Short mmCIF file of C-alpha atoms and ligand atoms in Angstrom, two decimals:
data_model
loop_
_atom_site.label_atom_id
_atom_site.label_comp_id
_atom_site.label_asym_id
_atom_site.label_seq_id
_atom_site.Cartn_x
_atom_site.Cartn_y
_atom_site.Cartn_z
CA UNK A 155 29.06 20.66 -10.09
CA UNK A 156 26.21 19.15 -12.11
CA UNK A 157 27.79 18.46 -15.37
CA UNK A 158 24.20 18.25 -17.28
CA UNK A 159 20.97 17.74 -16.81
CA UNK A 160 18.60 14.92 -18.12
CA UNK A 161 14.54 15.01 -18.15
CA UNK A 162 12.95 13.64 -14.63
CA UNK A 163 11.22 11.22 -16.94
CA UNK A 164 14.41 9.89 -19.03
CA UNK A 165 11.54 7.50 -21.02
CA UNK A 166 10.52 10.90 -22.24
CA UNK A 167 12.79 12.05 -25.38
CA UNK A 168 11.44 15.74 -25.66
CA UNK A 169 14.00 18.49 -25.91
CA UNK A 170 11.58 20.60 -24.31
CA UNK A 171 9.98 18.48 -21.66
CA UNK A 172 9.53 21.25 -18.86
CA UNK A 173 11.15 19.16 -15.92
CA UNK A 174 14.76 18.70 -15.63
CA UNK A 175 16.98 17.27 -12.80
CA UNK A 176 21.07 17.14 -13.18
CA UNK A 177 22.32 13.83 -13.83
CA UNK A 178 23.25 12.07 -10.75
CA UNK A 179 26.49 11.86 -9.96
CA UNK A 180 28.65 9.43 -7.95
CA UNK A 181 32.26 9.14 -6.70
CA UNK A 182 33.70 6.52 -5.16
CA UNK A 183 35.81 6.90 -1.83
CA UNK A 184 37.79 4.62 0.39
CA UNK A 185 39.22 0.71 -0.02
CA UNK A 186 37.91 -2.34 0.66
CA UNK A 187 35.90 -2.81 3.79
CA UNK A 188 35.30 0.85 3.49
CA UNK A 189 34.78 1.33 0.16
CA UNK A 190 31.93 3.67 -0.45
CA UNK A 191 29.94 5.92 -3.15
CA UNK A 192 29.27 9.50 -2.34
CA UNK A 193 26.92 11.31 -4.19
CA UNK A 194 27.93 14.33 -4.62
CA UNK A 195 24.90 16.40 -6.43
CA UNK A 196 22.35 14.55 -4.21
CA UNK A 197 20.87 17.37 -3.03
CA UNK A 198 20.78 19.19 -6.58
CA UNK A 199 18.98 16.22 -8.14
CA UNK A 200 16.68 15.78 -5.06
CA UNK A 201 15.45 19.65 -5.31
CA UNK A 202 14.81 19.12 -8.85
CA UNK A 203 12.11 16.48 -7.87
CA UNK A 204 10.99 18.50 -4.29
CA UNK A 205 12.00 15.65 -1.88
CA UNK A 206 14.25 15.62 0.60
CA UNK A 207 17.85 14.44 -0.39
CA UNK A 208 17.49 11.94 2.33
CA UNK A 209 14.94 9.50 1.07
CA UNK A 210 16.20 9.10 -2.53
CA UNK A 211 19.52 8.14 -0.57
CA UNK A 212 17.39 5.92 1.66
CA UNK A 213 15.75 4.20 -1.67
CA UNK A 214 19.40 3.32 -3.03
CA UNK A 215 20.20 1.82 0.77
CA UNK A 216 16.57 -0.45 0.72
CA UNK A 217 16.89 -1.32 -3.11
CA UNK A 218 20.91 -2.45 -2.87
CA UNK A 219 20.62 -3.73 0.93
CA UNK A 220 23.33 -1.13 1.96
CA UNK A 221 23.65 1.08 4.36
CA UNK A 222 23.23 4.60 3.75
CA UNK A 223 24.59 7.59 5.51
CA UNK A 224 22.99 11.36 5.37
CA UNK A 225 24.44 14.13 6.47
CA UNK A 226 22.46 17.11 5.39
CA UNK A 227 24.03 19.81 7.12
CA UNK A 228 26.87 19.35 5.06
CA UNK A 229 24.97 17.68 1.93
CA UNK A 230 27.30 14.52 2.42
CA UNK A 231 25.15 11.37 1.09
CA UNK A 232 26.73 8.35 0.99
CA UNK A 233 26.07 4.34 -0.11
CA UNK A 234 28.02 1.42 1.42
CA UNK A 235 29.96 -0.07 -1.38
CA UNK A 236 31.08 0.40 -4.84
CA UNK A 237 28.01 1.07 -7.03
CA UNK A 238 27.93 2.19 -10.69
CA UNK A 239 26.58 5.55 -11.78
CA UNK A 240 24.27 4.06 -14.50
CA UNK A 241 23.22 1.03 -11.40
CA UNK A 242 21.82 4.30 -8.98
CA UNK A 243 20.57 6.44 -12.26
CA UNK A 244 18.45 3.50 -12.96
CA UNK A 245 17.25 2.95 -9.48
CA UNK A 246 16.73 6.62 -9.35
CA UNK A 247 14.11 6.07 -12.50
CA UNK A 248 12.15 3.81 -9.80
CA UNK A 249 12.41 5.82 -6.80
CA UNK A 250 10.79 9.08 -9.64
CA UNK A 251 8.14 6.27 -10.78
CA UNK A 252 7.33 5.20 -7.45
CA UNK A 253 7.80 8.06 -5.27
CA UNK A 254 7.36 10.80 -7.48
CA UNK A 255 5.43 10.98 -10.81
CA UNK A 256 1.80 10.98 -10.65
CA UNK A 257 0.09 7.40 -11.22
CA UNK A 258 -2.24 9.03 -13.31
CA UNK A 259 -1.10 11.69 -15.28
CA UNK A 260 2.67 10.78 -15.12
CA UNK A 261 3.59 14.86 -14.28
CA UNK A 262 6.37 14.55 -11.76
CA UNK A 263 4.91 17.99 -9.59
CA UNK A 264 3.52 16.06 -7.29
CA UNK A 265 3.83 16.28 -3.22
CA UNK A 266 4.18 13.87 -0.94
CA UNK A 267 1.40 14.39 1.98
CA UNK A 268 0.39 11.60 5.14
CA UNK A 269 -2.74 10.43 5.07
CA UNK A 270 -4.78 9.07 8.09
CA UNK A 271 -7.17 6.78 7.89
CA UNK A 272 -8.51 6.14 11.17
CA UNK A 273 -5.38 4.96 13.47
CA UNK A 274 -3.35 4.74 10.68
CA UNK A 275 -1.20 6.57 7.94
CA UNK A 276 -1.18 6.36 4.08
CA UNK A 277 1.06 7.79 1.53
CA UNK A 278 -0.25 9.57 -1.08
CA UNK A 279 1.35 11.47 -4.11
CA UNK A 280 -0.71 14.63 -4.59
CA UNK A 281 -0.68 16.01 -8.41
CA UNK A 282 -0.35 19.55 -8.73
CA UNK A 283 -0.75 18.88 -12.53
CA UNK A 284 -4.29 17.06 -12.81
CA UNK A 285 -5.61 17.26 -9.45
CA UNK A 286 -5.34 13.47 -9.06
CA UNK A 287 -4.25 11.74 -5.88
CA UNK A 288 -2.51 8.40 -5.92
CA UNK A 289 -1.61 6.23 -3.25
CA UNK A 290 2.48 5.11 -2.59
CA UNK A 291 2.59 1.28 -2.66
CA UNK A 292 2.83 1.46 1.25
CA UNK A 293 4.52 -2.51 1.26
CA UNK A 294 8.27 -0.22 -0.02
CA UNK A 295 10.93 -0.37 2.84
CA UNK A 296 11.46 3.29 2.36
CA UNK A 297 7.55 3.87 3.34
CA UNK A 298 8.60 3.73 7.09
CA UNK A 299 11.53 5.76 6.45
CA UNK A 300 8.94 8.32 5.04
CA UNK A 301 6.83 8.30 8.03
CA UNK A 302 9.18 8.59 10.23
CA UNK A 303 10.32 11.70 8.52
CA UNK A 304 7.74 13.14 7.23
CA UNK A 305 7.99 15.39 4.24
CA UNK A 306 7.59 18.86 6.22
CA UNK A 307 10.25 19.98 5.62
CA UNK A 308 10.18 19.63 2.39
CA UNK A 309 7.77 22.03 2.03
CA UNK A 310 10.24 24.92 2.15
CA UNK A 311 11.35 26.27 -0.88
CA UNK A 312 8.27 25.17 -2.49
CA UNK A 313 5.21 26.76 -3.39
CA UNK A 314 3.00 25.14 -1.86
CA UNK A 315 1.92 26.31 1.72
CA UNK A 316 0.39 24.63 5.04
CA UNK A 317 -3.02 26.26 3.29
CA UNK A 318 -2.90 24.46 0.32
CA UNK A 319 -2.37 21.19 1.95
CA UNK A 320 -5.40 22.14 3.98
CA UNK A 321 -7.32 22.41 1.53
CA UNK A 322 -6.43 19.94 -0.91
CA UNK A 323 -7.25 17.39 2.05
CA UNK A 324 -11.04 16.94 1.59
CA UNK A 325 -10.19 14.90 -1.86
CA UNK A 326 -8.41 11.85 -0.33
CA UNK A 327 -9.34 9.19 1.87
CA UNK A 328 -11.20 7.21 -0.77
CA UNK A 329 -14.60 7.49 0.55
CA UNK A 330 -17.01 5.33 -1.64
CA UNK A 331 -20.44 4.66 -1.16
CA UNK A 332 -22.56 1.20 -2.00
CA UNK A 333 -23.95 3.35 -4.47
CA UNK A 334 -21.18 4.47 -6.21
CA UNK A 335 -18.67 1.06 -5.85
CA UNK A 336 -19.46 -1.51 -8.48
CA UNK A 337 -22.88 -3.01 -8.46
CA UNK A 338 -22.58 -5.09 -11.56
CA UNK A 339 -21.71 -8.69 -10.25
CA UNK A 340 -25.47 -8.74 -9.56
CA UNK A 341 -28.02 -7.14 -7.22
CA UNK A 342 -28.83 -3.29 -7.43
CA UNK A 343 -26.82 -1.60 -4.72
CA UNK A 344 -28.84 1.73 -5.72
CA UNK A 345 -32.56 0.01 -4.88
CA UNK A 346 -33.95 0.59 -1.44
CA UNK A 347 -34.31 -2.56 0.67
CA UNK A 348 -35.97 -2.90 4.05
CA UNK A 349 -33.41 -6.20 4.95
CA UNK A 350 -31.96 -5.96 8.15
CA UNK A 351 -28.19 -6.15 6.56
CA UNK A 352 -28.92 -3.05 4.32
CA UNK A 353 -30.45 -0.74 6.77
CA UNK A 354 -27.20 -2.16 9.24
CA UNK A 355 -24.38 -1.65 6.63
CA UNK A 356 -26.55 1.87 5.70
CA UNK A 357 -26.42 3.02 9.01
CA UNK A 358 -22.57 1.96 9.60
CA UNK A 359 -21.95 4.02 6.16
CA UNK A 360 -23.38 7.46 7.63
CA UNK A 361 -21.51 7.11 10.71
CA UNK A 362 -18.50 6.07 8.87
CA UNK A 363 -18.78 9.20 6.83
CA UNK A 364 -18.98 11.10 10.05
CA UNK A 365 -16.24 10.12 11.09
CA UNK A 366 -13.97 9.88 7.86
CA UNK A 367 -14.48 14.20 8.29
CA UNK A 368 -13.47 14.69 11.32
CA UNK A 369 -10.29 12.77 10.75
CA UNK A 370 -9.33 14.09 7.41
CA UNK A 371 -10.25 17.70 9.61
CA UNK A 372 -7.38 16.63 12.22
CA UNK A 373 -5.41 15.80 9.55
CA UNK A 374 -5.42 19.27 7.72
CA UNK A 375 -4.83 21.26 11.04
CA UNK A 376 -2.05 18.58 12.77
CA UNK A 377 0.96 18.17 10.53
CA UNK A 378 3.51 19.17 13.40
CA UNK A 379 6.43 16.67 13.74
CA UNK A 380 5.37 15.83 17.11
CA UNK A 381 1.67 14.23 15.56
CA UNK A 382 2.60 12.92 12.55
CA UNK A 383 5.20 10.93 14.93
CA UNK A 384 1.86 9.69 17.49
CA UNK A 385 0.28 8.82 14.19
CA UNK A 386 3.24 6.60 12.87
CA UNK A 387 3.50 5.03 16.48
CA UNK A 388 -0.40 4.15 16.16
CA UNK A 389 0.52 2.90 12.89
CA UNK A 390 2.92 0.45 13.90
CA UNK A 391 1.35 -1.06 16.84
CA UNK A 392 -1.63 -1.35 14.93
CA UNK A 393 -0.35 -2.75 12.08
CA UNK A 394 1.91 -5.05 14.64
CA UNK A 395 -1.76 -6.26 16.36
CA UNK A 396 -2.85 -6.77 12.42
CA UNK A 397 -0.22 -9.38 12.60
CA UNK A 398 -0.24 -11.00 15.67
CA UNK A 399 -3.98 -11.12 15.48
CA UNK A 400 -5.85 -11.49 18.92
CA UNK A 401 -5.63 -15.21 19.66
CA UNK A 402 -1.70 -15.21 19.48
CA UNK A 403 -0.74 -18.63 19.44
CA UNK A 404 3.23 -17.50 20.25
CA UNK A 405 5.57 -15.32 20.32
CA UNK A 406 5.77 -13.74 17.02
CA UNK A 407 6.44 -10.23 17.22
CA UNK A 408 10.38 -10.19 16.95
CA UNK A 409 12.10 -9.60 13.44
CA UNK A 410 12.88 -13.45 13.28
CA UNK A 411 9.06 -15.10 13.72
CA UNK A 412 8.52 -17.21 11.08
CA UNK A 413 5.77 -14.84 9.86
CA UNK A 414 8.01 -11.78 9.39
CA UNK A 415 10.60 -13.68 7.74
CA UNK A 416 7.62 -15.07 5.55
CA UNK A 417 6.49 -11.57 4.93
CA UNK A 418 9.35 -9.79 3.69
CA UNK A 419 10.60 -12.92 1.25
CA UNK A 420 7.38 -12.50 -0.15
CA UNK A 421 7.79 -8.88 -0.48
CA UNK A 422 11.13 -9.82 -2.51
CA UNK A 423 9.72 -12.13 -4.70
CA UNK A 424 10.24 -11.35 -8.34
CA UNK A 425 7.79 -11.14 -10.86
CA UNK A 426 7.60 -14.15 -13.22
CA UNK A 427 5.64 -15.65 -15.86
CA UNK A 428 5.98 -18.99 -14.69
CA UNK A 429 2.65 -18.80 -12.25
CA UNK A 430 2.55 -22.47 -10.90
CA UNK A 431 5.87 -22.32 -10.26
CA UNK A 432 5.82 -19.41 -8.28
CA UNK A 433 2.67 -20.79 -6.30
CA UNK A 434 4.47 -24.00 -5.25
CA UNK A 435 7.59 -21.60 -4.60
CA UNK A 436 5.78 -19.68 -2.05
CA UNK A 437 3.32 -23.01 -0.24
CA UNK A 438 7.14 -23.96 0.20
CA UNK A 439 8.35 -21.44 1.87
CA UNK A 440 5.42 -21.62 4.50
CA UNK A 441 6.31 -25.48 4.60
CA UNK A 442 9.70 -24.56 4.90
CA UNK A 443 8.95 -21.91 8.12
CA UNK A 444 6.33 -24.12 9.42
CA UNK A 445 3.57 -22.36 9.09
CA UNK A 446 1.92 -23.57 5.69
CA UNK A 447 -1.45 -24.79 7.93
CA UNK A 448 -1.24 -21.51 10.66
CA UNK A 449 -4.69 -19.16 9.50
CA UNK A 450 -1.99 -16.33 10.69
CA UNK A 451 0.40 -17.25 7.27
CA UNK A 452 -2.87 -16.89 4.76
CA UNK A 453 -3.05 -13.30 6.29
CA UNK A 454 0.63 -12.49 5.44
CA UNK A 455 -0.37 -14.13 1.96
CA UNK A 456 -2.49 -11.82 1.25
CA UNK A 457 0.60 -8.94 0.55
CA UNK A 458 1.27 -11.01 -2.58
CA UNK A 459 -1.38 -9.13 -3.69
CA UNK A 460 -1.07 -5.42 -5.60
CA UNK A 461 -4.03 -3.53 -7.44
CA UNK A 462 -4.42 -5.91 -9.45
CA UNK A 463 -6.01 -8.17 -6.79
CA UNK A 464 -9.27 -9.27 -9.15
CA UNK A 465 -7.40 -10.29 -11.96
CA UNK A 466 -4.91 -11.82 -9.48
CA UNK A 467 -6.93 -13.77 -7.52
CA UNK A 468 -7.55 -17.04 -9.98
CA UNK A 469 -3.71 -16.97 -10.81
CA UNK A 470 -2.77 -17.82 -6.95
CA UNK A 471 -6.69 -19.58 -6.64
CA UNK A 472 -4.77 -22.53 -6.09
CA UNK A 473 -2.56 -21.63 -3.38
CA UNK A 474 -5.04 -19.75 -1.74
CA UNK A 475 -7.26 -23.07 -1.75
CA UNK A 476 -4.44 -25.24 -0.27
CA UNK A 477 -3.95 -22.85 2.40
CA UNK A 478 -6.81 -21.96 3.38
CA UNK A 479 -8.38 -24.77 4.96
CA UNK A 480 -11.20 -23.60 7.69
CA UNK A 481 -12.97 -20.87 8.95
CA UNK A 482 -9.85 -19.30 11.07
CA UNK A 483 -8.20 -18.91 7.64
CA UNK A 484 -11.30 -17.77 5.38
CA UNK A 485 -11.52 -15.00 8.23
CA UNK A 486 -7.49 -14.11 8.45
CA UNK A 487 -8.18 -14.25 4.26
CA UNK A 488 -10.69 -11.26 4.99
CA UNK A 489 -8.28 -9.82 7.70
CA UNK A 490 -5.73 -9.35 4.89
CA UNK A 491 -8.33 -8.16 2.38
CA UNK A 492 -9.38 -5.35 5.01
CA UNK A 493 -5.59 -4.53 5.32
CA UNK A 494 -5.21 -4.81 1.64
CA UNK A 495 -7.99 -2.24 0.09
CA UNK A 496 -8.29 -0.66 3.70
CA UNK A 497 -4.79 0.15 4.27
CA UNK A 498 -2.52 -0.57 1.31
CA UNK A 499 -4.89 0.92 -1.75
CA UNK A 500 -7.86 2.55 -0.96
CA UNK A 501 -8.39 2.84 -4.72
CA UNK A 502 -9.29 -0.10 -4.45
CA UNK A 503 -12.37 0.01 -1.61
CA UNK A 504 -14.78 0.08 -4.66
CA UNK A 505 -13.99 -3.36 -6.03
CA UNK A 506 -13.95 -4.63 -2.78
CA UNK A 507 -17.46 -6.73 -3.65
CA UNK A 508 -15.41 -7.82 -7.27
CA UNK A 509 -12.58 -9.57 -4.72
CA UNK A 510 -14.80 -10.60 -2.65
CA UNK A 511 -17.28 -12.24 -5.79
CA UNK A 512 -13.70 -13.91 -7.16
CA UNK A 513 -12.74 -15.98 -3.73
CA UNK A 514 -16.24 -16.85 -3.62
CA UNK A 515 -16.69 -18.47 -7.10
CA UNK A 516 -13.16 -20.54 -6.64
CA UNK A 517 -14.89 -21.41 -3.52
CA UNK A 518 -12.04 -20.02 -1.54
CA UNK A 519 -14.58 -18.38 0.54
CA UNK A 520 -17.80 -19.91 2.08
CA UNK A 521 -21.08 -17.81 1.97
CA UNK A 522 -21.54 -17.90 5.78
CA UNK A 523 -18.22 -16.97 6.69
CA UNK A 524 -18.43 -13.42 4.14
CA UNK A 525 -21.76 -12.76 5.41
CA UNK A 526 -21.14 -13.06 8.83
CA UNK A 527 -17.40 -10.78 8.56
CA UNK A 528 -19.57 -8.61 6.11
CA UNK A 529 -21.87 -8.37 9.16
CA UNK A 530 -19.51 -7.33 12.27
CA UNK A 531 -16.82 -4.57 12.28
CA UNK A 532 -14.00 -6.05 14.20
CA UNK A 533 -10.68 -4.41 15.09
CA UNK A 534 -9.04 -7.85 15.25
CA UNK A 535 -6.88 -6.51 11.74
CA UNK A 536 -7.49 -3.54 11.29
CA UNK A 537 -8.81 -0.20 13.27
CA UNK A 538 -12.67 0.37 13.78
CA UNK A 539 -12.94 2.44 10.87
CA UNK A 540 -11.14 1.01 8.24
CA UNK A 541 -13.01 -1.95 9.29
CA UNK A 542 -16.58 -0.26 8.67
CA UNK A 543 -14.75 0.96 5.62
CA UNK A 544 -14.46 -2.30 3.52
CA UNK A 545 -17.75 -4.12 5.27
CA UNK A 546 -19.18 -0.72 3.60
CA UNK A 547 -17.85 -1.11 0.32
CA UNK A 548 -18.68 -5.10 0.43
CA UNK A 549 -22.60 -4.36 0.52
CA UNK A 550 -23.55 -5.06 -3.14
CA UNK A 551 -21.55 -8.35 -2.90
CA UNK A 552 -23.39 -9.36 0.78
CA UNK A 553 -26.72 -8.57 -0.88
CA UNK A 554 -26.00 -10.23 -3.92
CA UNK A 555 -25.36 -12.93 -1.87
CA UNK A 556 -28.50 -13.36 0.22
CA UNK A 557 -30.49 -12.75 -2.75
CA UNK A 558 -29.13 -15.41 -4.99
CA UNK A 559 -29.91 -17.59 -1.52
CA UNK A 560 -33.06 -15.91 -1.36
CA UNK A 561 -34.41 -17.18 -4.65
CA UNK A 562 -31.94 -19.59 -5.70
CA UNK A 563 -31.22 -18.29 -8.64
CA UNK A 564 -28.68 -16.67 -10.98
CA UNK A 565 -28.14 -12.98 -10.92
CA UNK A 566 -24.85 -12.73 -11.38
CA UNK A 567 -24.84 -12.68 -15.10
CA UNK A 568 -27.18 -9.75 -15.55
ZN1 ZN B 676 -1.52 13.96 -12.28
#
């Protein structure tokens, strides 16, 4: 059926680049209303990159807002509407960048495995190539879709077994220490103190450590449909109480609050050059659902954000300073942080003190608001442990902090 092949990585123009896929193939069926594209080698070109035929059919459906059908008894996979082979070729390029080729390395043999992290679930690509573990951006539609079918079943076929999962599992998680996070805005998160906050966030970090084992333990031994599905269900209500926060002023749950709608156009905004413009683009948008002055819409601001948060955070400084306007939204800001480096990229837990330094110094954030967040684990956006999590990673900047009170003077350009 496949009538070539083409490297997984087309960027890559090596003859003898070691991993192939057929070209994807599409044929269009039906008229008008009906009109549809079947893909006929799906499942050829979804072996090639070991994942299931259904969620690079799934990525076409959330990329071209159509809906998808899979059939994989009988390897039917279909996309509403009339789309062009080079259109889904291309789209399949994104689906192998995002879903597929390690972040590091770029080797495509990676896996797909579900991480936990305390209530809730992460998606990680897994390198068999370099040993490196990246995380999925977890804010793509077809995330969910991956939870709720979990790639188990991929496994088959494969080489890799349930015991190499297990044992791969002690890498992830992105535990980081005080110690080993980044230290250099200032202070010396190596040097013993006897302050109260140290020997608090010190003793938070062991039993944080405690329990980051016995999870990632759980993890290894419960991959069975049945848990991974109580996991996703944790994950959803606690990302829904994330959200709604626990002094709900309404009824904002439903697909059409103002704060979901707010949310996913965010999510869909392109990328652009033009940074003021896109700043009073989105404060309009609030405006425009009402919610520009609710602490509840800086928290769903926060998504803007990707890995790049530090060298984000002084493009939308401005925004962020309009909209954040008391102490309710400094602390939703943090809320969204937590979810941010907690949830979203755990890469990122060790910079946590560099995002935290940047909304200080465009005095986004107050010095008595971080210290007292940095001070109590809450669950209000995220679970207990995630919580603990970033307060842990945040030391250097909370110490920097009271020191620079402390003596009133400059250490941060050490
Ligand atoms: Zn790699």
């Amino acid at each position: 059926m496949a009538s070539g092949f083409v490297n997984i990585r087309r960027d890559v123009d090596d003859k003898f680049y070691r991993y192939r896929m057929p070209i994807l193939l599409t044929k269009i069926e039906g008229k008008g209303n009906g009109i549809k594209t079947v893909l006929p080698n799906m499942s050829d070109v979804a072996r090639a990159l070991s994942r299931p035929p259904s969620y690079t059919t799934k990525f076409f459906g959330c990329e071209l807002g159509a809906q998808t059908s899979v059939d994989e008894k009988n390897e039917r996979y279909i996309v509403n509407g009339a789309h062009d082979a080079n259109r889904l070729r291309e789209l399949l390029d994104g689906f192998i960048d995002k879903f597929v080729l390690c972040k590091s390395c770029k080797n495509p043999e990676t896996e797909l495995i579900i991480l936990k992290v305390g209530r809730t679930e992460d998606i990680i690509r897994d390198c068999k190539a370099c040993g490196e573990r990246t995380p999925i951006d977890m804010r793509h539609k077809l995330t969910t879709f991956i939870l709720k079918n979990p790639p188990i079943k991929a496994r088959k076929g494969k080489k890799a077994t349930n015991g190499d999962a297990a044992a791969g599992v002690g890498g992830g998680g992105g535990d980081v220490t005080p110690e080993n996070g980044n230290g250099e805005e200032g202070g010396d998160p190596g040097a013993e103190s006897d302050d109260e906050l140290t020997k608090k966030i010190k003793a938070e970090a062991a039993e944080l450590n405690q329990d980051a084992a016995i999870e990632k333990e759980d993890w290894a031994v419960d991959t069975s449909p049945e848990a991974v599905k109580a996991r996703q269900k944790a994950l959803e209500s606690s990302m829904a109480a994330a959200v709604l926060g626990g002094d709900d002023d309404g009824d904002d749950d439903d697909e059409n609050s103002p704060y979901t709608q707010f949310g996913n156009w965010i999510m869909d905004v392109p990328e652009t050059e033009d940074q003021k413009a896109l700043n009073i683009a989105i404060y309009k948008k609030a405006e425009e659902l009402g919610i520009e002055k609710k602490h509840k819409a800086v928290l769903i601001l926060v998504t803007i954000f990707t890995e790049d948060v530090v060298a984000e955070i002084p493009k939308f400084a401005p925004l962020l300073k309009k909209m954040v306007t008391s102490e309710k939204h400094q602390k939703a800001l943090l809320g969204g942080i937590e979810r941010l480096v907690g949830l979203a990229y755990p890469d990122l837990l060790p910079q946590v003190p560099k995002i935290l330094m940047a909304l200080y110094q465009d005095d986004i954030l107050d010095e008595e608001v971080v210290t007292e967040w940095g001070t109590h684990v809450s669950k209000k956006y995220t679970d207990k442990d995630t919580s603990k999590r970033v307060r842990k990673a945040s030391a250097p900047f909370l110490k920097w902090l009271e020191e620079a009170d402390d003596d009133d003077s400059d250490e941060d350009d050490d």
